[in-house]
Coordinates of C-alpha atoms and ligand atoms in Angstrom, one line a residue:
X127 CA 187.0 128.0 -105.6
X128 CA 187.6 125.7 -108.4
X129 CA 184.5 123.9 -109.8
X130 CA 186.2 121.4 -111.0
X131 CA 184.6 118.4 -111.0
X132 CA 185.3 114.4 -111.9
X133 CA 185.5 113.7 -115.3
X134 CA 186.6 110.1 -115.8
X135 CA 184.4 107.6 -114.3
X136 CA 185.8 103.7 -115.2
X137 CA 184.5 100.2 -113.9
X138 CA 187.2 99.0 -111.9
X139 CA 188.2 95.5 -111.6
X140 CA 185.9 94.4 -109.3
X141 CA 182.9 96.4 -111.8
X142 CA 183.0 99.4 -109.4
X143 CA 182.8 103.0 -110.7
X144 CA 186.1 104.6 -109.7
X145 CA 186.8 108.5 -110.3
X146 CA 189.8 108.9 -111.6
X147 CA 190.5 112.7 -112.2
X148 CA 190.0 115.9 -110.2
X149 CA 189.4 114.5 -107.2
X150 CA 189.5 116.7 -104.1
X151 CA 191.4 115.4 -100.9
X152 CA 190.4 116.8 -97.8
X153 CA 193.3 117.9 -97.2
X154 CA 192.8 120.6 -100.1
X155 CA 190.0 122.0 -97.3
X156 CA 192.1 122.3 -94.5
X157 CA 191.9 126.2 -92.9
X158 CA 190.2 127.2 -95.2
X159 CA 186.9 127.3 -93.5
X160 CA 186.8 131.3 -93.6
X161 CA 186.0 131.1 -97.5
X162 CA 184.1 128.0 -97.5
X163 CA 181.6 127.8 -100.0
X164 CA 179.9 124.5 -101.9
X165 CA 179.6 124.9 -104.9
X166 CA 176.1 126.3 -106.0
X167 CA 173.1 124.0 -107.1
X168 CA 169.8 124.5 -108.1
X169 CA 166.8 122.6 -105.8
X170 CA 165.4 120.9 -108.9
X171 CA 169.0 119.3 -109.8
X172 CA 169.2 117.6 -106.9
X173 CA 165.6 116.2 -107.2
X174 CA 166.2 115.5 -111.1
X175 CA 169.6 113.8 -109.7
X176 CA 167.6 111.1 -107.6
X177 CA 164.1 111.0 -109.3
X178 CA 165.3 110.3 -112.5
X179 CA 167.6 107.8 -110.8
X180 CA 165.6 106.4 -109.4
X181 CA 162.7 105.8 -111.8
X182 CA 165.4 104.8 -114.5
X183 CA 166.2 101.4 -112.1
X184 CA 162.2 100.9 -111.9
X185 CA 162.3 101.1 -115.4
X186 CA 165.5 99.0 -116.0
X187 CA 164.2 96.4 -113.0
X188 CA 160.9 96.0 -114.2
X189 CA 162.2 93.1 -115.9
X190 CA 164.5 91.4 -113.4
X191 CA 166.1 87.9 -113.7
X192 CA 165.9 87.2 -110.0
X193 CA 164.3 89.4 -107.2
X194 CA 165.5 88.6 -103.5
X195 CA 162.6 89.7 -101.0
X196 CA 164.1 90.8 -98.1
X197 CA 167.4 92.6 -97.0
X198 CA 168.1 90.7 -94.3
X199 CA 171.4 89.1 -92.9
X200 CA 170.0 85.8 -95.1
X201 CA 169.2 88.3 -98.2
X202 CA 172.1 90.4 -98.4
X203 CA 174.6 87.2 -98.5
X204 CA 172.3 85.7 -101.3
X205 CA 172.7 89.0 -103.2
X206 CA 176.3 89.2 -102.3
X207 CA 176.9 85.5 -104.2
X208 CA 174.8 86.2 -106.8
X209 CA 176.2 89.9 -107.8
X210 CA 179.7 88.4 -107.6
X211 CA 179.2 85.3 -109.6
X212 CA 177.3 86.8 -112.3
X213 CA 177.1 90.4 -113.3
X214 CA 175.5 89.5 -116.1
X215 CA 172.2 89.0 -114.4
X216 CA 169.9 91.8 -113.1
X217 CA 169.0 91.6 -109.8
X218 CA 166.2 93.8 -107.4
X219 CA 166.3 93.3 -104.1
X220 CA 162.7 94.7 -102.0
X221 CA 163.3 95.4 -99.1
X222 CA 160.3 97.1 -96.6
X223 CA 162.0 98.6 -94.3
X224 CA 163.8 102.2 -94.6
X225 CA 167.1 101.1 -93.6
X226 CA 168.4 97.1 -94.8
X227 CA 169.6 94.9 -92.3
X228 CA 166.8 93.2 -91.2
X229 CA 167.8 91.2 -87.6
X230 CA 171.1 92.0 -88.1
X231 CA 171.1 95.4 -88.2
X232 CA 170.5 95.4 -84.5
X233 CA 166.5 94.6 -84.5
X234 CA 167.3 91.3 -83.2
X235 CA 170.8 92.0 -82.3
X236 CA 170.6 94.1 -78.6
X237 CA 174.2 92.7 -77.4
X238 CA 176.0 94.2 -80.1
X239 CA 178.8 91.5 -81.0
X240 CA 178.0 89.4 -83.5
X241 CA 178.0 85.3 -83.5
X242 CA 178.9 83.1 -86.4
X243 CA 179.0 79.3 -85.8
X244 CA 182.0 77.5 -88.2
X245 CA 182.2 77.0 -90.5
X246 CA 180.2 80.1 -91.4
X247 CA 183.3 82.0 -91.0
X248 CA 184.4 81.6 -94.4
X249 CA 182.1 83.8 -95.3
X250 CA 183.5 86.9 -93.1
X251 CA 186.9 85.6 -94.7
X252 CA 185.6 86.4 -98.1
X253 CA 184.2 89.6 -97.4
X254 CA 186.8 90.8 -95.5
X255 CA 185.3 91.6 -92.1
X256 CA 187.7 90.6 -88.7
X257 CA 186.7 88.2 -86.2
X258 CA 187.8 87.2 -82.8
X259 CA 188.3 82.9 -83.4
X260 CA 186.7 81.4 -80.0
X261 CA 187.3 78.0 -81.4
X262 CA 184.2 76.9 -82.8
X263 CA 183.0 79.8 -82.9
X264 CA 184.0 83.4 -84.5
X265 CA 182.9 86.9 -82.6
X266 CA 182.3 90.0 -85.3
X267 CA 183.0 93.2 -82.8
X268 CA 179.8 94.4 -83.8
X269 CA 176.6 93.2 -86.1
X270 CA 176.6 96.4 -87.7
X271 CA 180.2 96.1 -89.0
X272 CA 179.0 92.6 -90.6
X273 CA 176.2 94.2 -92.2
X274 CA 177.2 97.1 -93.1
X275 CA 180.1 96.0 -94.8
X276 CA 178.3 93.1 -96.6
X277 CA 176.2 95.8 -97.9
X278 CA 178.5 97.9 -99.0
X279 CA 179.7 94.8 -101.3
X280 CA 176.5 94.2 -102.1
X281 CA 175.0 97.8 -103.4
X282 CA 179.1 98.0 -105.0
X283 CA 177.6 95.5 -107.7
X284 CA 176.4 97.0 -110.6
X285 CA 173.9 95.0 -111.6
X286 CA 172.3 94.5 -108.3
X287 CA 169.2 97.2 -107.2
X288 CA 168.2 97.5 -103.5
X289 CA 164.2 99.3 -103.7
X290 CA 164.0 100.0 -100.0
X291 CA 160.8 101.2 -97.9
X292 CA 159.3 98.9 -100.7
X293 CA 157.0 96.2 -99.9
X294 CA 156.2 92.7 -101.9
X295 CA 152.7 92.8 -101.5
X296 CA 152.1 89.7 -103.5
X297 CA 153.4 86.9 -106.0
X298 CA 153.1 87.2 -109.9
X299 CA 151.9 84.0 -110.9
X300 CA 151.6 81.6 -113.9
X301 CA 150.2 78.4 -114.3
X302 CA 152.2 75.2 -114.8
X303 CA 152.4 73.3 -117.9
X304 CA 151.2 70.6 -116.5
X305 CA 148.1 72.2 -116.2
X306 CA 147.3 70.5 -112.7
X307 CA 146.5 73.6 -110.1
X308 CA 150.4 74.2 -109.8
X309 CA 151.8 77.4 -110.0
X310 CA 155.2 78.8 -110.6
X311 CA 156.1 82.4 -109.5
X312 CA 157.3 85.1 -112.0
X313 CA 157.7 88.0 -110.0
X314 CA 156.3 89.9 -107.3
X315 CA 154.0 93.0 -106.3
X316 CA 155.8 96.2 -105.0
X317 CA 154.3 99.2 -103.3
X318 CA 156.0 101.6 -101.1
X319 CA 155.8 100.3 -97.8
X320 CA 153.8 103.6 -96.2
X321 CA 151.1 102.7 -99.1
X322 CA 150.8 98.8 -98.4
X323 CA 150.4 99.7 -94.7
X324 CA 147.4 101.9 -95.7
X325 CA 145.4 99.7 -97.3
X326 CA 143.0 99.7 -94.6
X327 CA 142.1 103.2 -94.6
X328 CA 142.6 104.1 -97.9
X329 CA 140.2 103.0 -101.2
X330 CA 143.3 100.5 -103.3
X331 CA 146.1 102.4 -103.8
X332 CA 147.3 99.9 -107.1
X333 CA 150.8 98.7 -106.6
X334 CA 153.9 98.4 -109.1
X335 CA 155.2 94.7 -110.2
X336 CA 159.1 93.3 -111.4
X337 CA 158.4 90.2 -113.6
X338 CA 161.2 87.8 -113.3
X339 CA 161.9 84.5 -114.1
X340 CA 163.2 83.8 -110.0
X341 CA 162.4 85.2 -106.7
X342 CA 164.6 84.2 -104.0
X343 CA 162.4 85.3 -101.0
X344 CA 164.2 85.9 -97.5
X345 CA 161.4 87.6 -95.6
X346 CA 162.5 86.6 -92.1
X347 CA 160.2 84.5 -89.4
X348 CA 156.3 85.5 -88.9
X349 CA 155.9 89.2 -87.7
X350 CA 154.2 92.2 -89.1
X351 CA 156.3 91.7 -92.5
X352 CA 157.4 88.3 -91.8
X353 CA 157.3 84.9 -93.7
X354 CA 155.4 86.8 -96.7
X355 CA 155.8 84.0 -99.5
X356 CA 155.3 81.3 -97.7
X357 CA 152.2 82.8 -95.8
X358 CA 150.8 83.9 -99.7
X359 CA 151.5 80.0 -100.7
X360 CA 149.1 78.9 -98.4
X361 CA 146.6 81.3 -98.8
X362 CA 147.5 79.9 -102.6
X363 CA 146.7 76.7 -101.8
X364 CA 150.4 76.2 -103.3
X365 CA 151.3 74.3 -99.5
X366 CA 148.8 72.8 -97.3
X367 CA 150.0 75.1 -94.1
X368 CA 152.7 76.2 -92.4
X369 CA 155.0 74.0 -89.9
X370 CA 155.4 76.9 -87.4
X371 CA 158.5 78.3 -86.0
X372 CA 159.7 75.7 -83.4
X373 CA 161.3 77.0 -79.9
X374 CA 165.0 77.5 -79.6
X375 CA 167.3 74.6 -80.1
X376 CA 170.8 76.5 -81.7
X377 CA 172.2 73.2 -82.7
X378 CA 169.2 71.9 -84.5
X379 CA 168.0 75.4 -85.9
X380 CA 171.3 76.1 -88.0
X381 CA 171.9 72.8 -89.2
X382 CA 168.2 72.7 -90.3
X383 CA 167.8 76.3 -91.7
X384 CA 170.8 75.4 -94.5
X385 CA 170.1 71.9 -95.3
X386 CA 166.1 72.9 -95.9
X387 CA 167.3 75.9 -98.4
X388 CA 165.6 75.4 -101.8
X389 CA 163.1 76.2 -104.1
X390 CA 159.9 75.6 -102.3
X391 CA 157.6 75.8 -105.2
X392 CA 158.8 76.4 -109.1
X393 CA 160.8 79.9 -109.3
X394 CA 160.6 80.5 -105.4
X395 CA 163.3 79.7 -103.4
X396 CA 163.6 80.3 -100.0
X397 CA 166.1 81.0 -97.4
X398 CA 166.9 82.0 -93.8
X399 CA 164.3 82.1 -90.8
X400 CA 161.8 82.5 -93.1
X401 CA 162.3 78.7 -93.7
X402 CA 161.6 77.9 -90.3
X403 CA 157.6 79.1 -90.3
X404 CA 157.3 76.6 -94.0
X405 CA 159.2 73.3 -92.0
X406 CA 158.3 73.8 -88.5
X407 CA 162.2 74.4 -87.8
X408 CA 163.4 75.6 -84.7
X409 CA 164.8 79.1 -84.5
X410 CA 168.5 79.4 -83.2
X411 CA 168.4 82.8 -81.6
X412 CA 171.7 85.4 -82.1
X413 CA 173.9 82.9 -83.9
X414 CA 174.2 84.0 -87.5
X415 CA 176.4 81.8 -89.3
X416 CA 173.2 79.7 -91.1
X417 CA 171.5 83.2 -92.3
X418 CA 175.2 83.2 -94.5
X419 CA 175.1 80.6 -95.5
X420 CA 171.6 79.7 -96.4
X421 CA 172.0 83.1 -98.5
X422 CA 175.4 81.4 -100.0
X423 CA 173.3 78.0 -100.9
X424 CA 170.5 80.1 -101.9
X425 CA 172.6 81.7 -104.4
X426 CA 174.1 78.4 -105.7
X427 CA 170.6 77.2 -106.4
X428 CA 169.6 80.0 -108.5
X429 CA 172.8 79.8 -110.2
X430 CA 171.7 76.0 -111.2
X431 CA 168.5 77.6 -112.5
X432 CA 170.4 79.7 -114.3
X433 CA 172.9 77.1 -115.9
X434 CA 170.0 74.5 -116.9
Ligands
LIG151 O1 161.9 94.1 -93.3 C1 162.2 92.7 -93.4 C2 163.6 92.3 -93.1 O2 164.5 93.4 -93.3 C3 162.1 92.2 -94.9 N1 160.7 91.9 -95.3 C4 159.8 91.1 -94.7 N2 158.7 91.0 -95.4 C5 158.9 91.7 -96.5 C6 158.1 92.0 -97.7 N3 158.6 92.8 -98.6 C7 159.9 93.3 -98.5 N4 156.9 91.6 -97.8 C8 160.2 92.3 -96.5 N5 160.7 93.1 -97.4 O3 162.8 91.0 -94.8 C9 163.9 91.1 -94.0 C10 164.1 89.8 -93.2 O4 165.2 89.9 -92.4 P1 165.5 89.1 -91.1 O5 166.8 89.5 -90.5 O6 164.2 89.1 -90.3 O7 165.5 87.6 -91.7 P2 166.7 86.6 -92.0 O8 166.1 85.3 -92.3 O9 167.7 87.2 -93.0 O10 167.5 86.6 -90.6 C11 166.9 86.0 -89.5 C12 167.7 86.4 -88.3 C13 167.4 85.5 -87.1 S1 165.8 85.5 -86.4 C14 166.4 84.4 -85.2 C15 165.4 83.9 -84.2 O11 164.3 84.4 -84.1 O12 165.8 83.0 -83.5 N6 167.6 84.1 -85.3 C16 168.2 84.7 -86.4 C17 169.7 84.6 -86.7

């Protein structure tokens, strides 16, 4: 069999790598399945292949220029704004979970099809993802093929690196110039998520950190993981408390959730239903047109930072 492999790897026009020679069809395989072999590899490539991947982008990432917490429906479309309107910048995403998603990767999503309130469908026009138009309102067939194809957009960036089964554990901090209590944030905390949920019955296991001048934190309503920045503000004495996530109120909750988008305190911004716990907004249920686009105002306000 030939061993050929690819030899020409170019950034395409939209920055992605692209082979361009030797590339096998899978047609070449068909009935040939009597002399099938893959070609051979050592076990230690394949570990050298992803560990020294791997701890090249914590090496490249330790110095970020923003880090979105949080790969979430809200997080994903932050990252997908940011990695298209400026390769330029290095971006980390954290994520604690194994697989990204967040809610809408079916956690909160049991009834498959996927609802997006306009004019949130702009968004599924950019990236390409069909919809059934109800009116005023769009149907995606299923959640997954929203996120799955956002995040295929999203991880397509080169500049953009998703850590998952990584945790923020905390806030890198600095005080302001003013000199008056305030803070601004200038990073985070990572572990890996098995260790942070260990600290309990293990002696401190001490965590990694990404300094960066913005952390765009998306970290979903109060739960187990839930609301992280926010919560860590308080116990900061950065906000006095927490509003509380309100009951559900659809028309209310989306309206509210993009409007309140911003930076909360200097260098964090905040979007999605994380949001709700730091207002006291009400939650909107399965209707995911305001997680896009408090990610797509998210991104604009880091891109302000970014101009100034
Ligand atoms: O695992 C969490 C999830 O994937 C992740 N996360 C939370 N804390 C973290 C931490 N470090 C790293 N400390 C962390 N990652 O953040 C992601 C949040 O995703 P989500 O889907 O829960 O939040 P979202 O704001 O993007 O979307 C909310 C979706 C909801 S909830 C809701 C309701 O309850 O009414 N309605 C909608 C549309």
């Amino acid at each position: 069999p030939s061993t050929a492999m690819p030899t020409k790897a170019t950034n395409g026009s939209n920055g992605h790598v692209k082979v361009t020679d030797n590339v096998k069809v899978l047609e070449d395989l068909a009935d040939k399945w009597d002399t099938f072999k893959f070609d051979h590899i050592r076990e230690s490539q394949v570990s050298r292949a992803m560990t020294r991947r791997y701890f090249q982008d914590l090496d490249t990432y330790a110095e970020s220029d923003i880090v979105i917490v949080g790969a979430g429906s809200c997080g994903l479309s932050t990252a997908y704004v940011l990695g298209k309107a400026r390769p330029d910048l290095k971006i980390a995403i954290i994520e604690a979970s194994v697989s990204p998603g967040g809610g809408a990767w079916l956690g909160g999503q049991l009834f498959s099809a996927m609802v997006m309130r306009k004019p949130a469908d702009a968004f599924l026009s950019e990236l390409g993802v069909p919809y059934e138009d109800e009116g005023n309102y769009v149907v995606v067939k299923h959640a997954a093929l929203f996120t799955s194809t956002l995040l295929s957009r999203v991880l397509g960036f080169p500049n953009i690196k998703l850590f998952n089964a990584t945790a923020v554990e905390d806030l890198i901090t600095r005080p302001s110039t003013s000199n008056d209590g305030k803070i601004r944030i200038a990073g985070v905390v990572t572990n890996w998520t098995l260790v942070t949920m260990h600290h309990d019955d293990q002696s401190c296991m001490d965590p990694n950190t990404i300094n960066a001048p913005l952390v765009i934190s998306t970290t979903g309503h109060d739960g187990p993981f839930g609301a992280f920045s926010v919560k860590r503000l308080v116990s900061m004495q950065q906000i006095d408390k927490l509003g509380g996530m309100r009951g559900l109120d659809m028309n209310t909750a989306e309206d509210a959730i993009v409007k309140r988008t911003r930076e909360v305190v200097p260098g964090l911004i905040v979007g999605g239903m994380e949001l709700s716990e730091v207002d006291g907004a009400n939650r909107m249920g399965p209707t995911f047109g305001a997680m896009a686009l408090s990610g797509v105002k998210a991104a604009e306000e880091a891109l302000k930072l970014f101009e100034r």
